CSV table of C-alpha atoms in Angstrom, one decimal:
chain,number,residue,atom,x,y,z
A,186,MET,CA,4.5,-7.5,34.4
A,187,ALA,CA,7.7,-9.3,33.4
A,188,ASP,CA,11.2,-9.2,34.7
A,189,ASP,CA,13.6,-6.7,33.0
A,190,ASP,CA,15.6,-9.6,31.7
A,191,PHE,CA,12.6,-10.8,29.7
A,192,ASP,CA,11.3,-7.6,28.1
A,193,LEU,CA,9.8,-8.2,24.7
A,194,ASP,CA,10.0,-5.1,22.4
A,195,ILE,CA,6.3,-4.7,21.8
A,196,ASP,CA,6.9,-1.2,20.3
A,197,ASP,CA,9.1,-2.8,17.6
A,198,LEU,CA,6.4,-5.4,16.8
A,199,LYS,CA,3.7,-2.7,16.7
A,200,ARG,CA,5.9,-0.5,14.5
A,201,ARG,CA,6.5,-3.4,12.1
A,202,MET,CA,2.8,-4.2,12.0
A,203,ASP,CA,2.0,-0.5,11.4
A,204,GLY,CA,4.5,-0.6,8.5
A,205,ALA,CA,2.6,-3.4,6.8
A,206,MET,CA,-0.6,-1.3,7.2
A,207,ASP,CA,1.1,1.8,5.7
A,208,ALA,CA,2.4,-0.2,2.8
A,209,LEU,CA,-1.1,-1.5,2.1
A,210,ARG,CA,-2.6,2.0,2.2
A,211,HIS,CA,0.0,3.2,-0.2
A,212,GLU,CA,-0.8,0.2,-2.6
A,213,PHE,CA,-4.5,0.9,-2.3
A,214,ALA,CA,-3.9,4.6,-3.2
A,215,SER,CA,-2.4,3.5,-6.5
A,216,LEU,CA,-5.4,1.1,-7.3
A,217,ARG,CA,-7.7,2.7,-9.8
A,218,THR,CA,-11.3,3.5,-8.9
A,219,GLY,CA,-13.8,5.3,-10.9
A,220,ARG,CA,-12.4,8.7,-9.8
A,221,ALA,CA,-9.2,10.4,-10.8
A,222,SER,CA,-6.5,10.6,-8.2
A,223,GLY,CA,-2.9,11.9,-8.5
A,224,SER,CA,-1.7,8.8,-6.5
A,225,MET,CA,-2.7,6.6,-9.4
A,226,VAL,CA,0.3,7.8,-11.4
A,227,GLU,CA,2.9,8.3,-8.6
A,228,PRO,CA,4.3,4.7,-8.9
A,229,ILE,CA,5.1,5.4,-12.6
A,230,MET,CA,8.9,5.6,-13.3
A,231,VAL,CA,10.1,7.7,-16.3
A,232,ASP,CA,13.5,7.1,-18.1
A,233,ALA,CA,14.8,10.6,-17.6
A,234,TYR,CA,18.4,11.7,-18.1
A,235,GLY,CA,19.6,8.1,-18.3
A,236,GLN,CA,17.9,6.8,-15.1
A,237,LEU,CA,14.5,5.8,-13.8
A,238,THR,CA,12.8,8.7,-12.1
A,239,PRO,CA,9.4,8.9,-10.4
A,240,ILE,CA,6.9,10.8,-12.5
A,241,ASN,CA,6.3,13.4,-9.8
A,242,GLN,CA,10.0,14.4,-10.1
A,243,VAL,CA,9.7,15.3,-13.8
A,244,GLY,CA,6.4,17.2,-13.7
A,245,THR,CA,3.5,18.4,-11.6
A,246,ILE,CA,0.5,16.1,-11.1
A,247,ASN,CA,-2.9,17.7,-10.8
A,248,VAL,CA,-6.6,16.5,-10.7
A,249,PRO,CA,-8.5,19.3,-12.4
A,250,GLU,CA,-11.7,17.3,-12.8
A,251,PRO,CA,-13.2,14.2,-11.2
A,252,ARG,CA,-12.3,12.1,-14.3
A,253,MET,CA,-9.0,13.8,-15.4
A,254,VAL,CA,-5.4,13.7,-14.2
A,255,THR,CA,-2.9,16.1,-15.7
A,256,VAL,CA,0.9,15.9,-15.7
A,257,THR,CA,2.6,19.2,-16.5
A,258,VAL,CA,6.1,18.1,-17.6
A,259,TRP,CA,8.9,20.6,-16.7
A,260,ASP,CA,11.3,19.6,-19.5
A,261,LYS,CA,9.8,19.5,-23.0
A,262,ALA,CA,12.5,17.0,-24.1
A,263,LEU,CA,10.9,14.4,-21.7
A,264,MET,CA,7.3,14.6,-23.1
A,265,GLY,CA,7.7,11.5,-25.2
A,266,LYS,CA,9.3,9.5,-22.4
A,267,VAL,CA,6.6,10.5,-19.9
A,268,GLU,CA,3.9,9.6,-22.4
A,269,LYS,CA,5.5,6.2,-23.1
A,270,ALA,CA,5.9,5.5,-19.3
A,271,ILE,CA,2.2,6.2,-18.8
A,272,ARG,CA,1.2,4.0,-21.7
A,273,GLU,CA,3.3,1.1,-20.5
A,274,SER,CA,2.3,1.5,-16.9
A,275,GLY,CA,-0.7,-0.9,-17.1
A,276,LEU,CA,-3.2,1.7,-15.9
A,277,GLY,CA,-5.2,1.3,-19.1
A,278,ILE,CA,-5.2,5.1,-19.7
A,279,ASN,CA,-4.4,6.7,-23.0
A,280,PRO,CA,-2.4,10.0,-22.5
A,281,VAL,CA,-3.3,13.0,-24.6
A,282,ILE,CA,-0.5,15.6,-25.1
A,283,ASP,CA,-1.6,19.2,-24.9
A,284,GLY,CA,1.4,21.5,-25.1
A,285,LEU,CA,3.6,20.8,-22.0
A,286,THR,CA,0.6,19.0,-20.3
A,287,ILE,CA,-0.3,15.4,-20.6
A,288,ARG,CA,-4.0,14.9,-20.0
A,289,LEU,CA,-5.1,11.5,-18.7
A,290,PRO,CA,-8.9,11.0,-19.1
A,291,ILE,CA,-10.1,8.4,-16.6
A,292,PRO,CA,-12.6,6.1,-18.4
A,293,GLU,CA,-15.6,4.6,-16.6
A,294,LEU,CA,-14.8,1.2,-15.2
A,295,ASN,CA,-16.9,-1.7,-16.5
A,296,GLU,CA,-18.3,-4.2,-14.1
A,297,GLU,CA,-15.7,-6.9,-15.1
A,298,ARG,CA,-12.8,-4.5,-14.5
A,299,ARG,CA,-14.3,-3.4,-11.1
A,300,ALA,CA,-14.4,-7.1,-10.0
A,301,GLN,CA,-10.8,-7.6,-11.1
A,302,LEU,CA,-9.6,-4.5,-9.1
A,303,ALA,CA,-11.6,-5.7,-6.1
A,304,LYS,CA,-9.8,-9.1,-6.4
A,305,VAL,CA,-6.4,-7.3,-6.6
A,306,ALA,CA,-7.3,-5.3,-3.5
A,307,GLY,CA,-8.1,-8.6,-1.7
A,308,GLN,CA,-4.7,-10.1,-2.8
A,309,ARG,CA,-2.8,-7.0,-1.5
A,310,ALA,CA,-4.7,-7.1,1.8
A,311,GLU,CA,-3.8,-10.8,2.2
A,312,ASP,CA,-0.2,-9.9,1.6
A,313,ALA,CA,-0.4,-7.4,4.4
A,314,ARG,CA,-2.1,-10.0,6.7
A,315,VAL,CA,0.8,-12.4,6.0
A,316,ALA,CA,3.3,-9.6,6.9
A,317,ILE,CA,1.5,-9.0,10.2
A,318,ARG,CA,1.4,-12.8,10.9
A,319,ASN,CA,5.1,-13.0,10.2
A,320,VAL,CA,5.7,-10.2,12.8
A,321,ARG,CA,3.6,-12.2,15.2
A,322,ARG,CA,5.6,-15.3,14.5
A,323,ASP,CA,8.8,-13.4,15.2
A,324,GLY,CA,7.4,-12.1,18.5
A,325,MET,CA,6.4,-15.6,19.5
A,326,ASP,CA,9.8,-17.0,18.6
A,327,GLN,CA,11.4,-14.4,20.8
A,328,LEU,CA,9.1,-15.4,23.6
A,329,LYS,CA,10.0,-19.1,23.2
A,330,LYS,CA,13.7,-18.2,23.5
A,331,MET,CA,12.9,-16.2,26.7
A,332,LYS,CA,10.9,-19.0,28.1
A,333,ALA,CA,13.8,-21.4,27.4
A,334,ASN,CA,16.1,-19.0,29.3
A,335,GLY,CA,14.0,-19.0,32.4
A,336,MET,CA,10.9,-16.8,31.8
A,337,SER,CA,8.0,-17.8,34.0
A,338,GLU,CA,5.0,-19.5,32.5
A,339,ASP,CA,2.7,-16.6,33.7
A,340,ASP,CA,4.9,-13.9,32.1
A,341,HIS,CA,5.0,-16.0,28.9
A,342,LYS,CA,1.2,-16.1,28.8
A,343,VAL,CA,0.9,-12.4,29.4
A,344,TRP,CA,3.3,-11.5,26.6
A,345,SER,CA,1.8,-14.0,24.2
A,346,ALA,CA,-1.6,-12.5,24.8
A,347,GLU,CA,-0.2,-9.1,24.2
A,348,VAL,CA,1.4,-10.1,20.9
A,349,GLN,CA,-1.9,-11.9,19.8
A,350,GLU,CA,-3.9,-8.8,20.7
A,351,LEU,CA,-1.6,-6.6,18.5
A,352,THR,CA,-2.0,-9.2,15.7
A,353,ASP,CA,-5.8,-9.2,16.0
A,354,ALA,CA,-6.0,-5.4,15.9
A,355,GLY,CA,-3.7,-5.3,12.8
A,356,ILE,CA,-5.8,-7.9,11.0
A,357,ALA,CA,-9.0,-6.0,11.9
A,358,LYS,CA,-7.6,-2.7,10.5
A,359,ILE,CA,-6.7,-4.5,7.3
A,360,ASP,CA,-10.1,-6.0,6.9
A,361,SER,CA,-11.7,-2.6,7.5
A,362,VAL,CA,-9.5,-0.8,5.0
A,363,LEU,CA,-10.1,-3.6,2.4
A,364,ALA,CA,-13.9,-3.4,2.9
A,365,ASN,CA,-13.8,0.4,2.3
A,366,LYS,CA,-11.5,0.1,-0.8
A,367,GLN,CA,-13.7,-2.7,-2.3
A,368,GLU,CA,-16.8,-0.6,-1.7
A,369,GLU,CA,-15.1,2.4,-3.4
A,370,ILE,CA,-14.0,0.3,-6.4
A,371,MET,CA,-17.5,-1.2,-6.9
A,372,GLN,CA,-19.2,2.2,-6.6
A,373,VAL,CA,-20.7,3.2,-10.0
């Protein structure tokens, strides 16, 4: 394929593109759909013991019903802070305290809210596409430097095609995951 002096680290480019895809999947998991999911509340940070702590480190998150998430707080002194963090999280959920458990009833999404969430999903997918394109640009810049240092035209074309193929595959994965998420959001 190419001389050893001009080896592009395709594995590194692929790892970075996969990282963008993983970040998108994580963001999509926190997007609310009509069903309850423990991952909806995982990004919430609670002011516990003088520092911001992920909610899953101050209590147990469960999904006992399709439209209910519960958080069982381990330290009763943190109940108010956990409730406040949930209220201020922007999820649009009103927590209900029940002993050491905070119940989060997931209301039905109206059509307007579904459309907004689908749009947010599209914006996050575009951010992931931009990240993949940036990785592609980095790879192409490396190839330009190699070409300037004596890489043959044929090797340059082969490596360029490989980088473009990785990019196209990454963008296709993002489009597929986005279509699935938007379908899930719009499901009544």
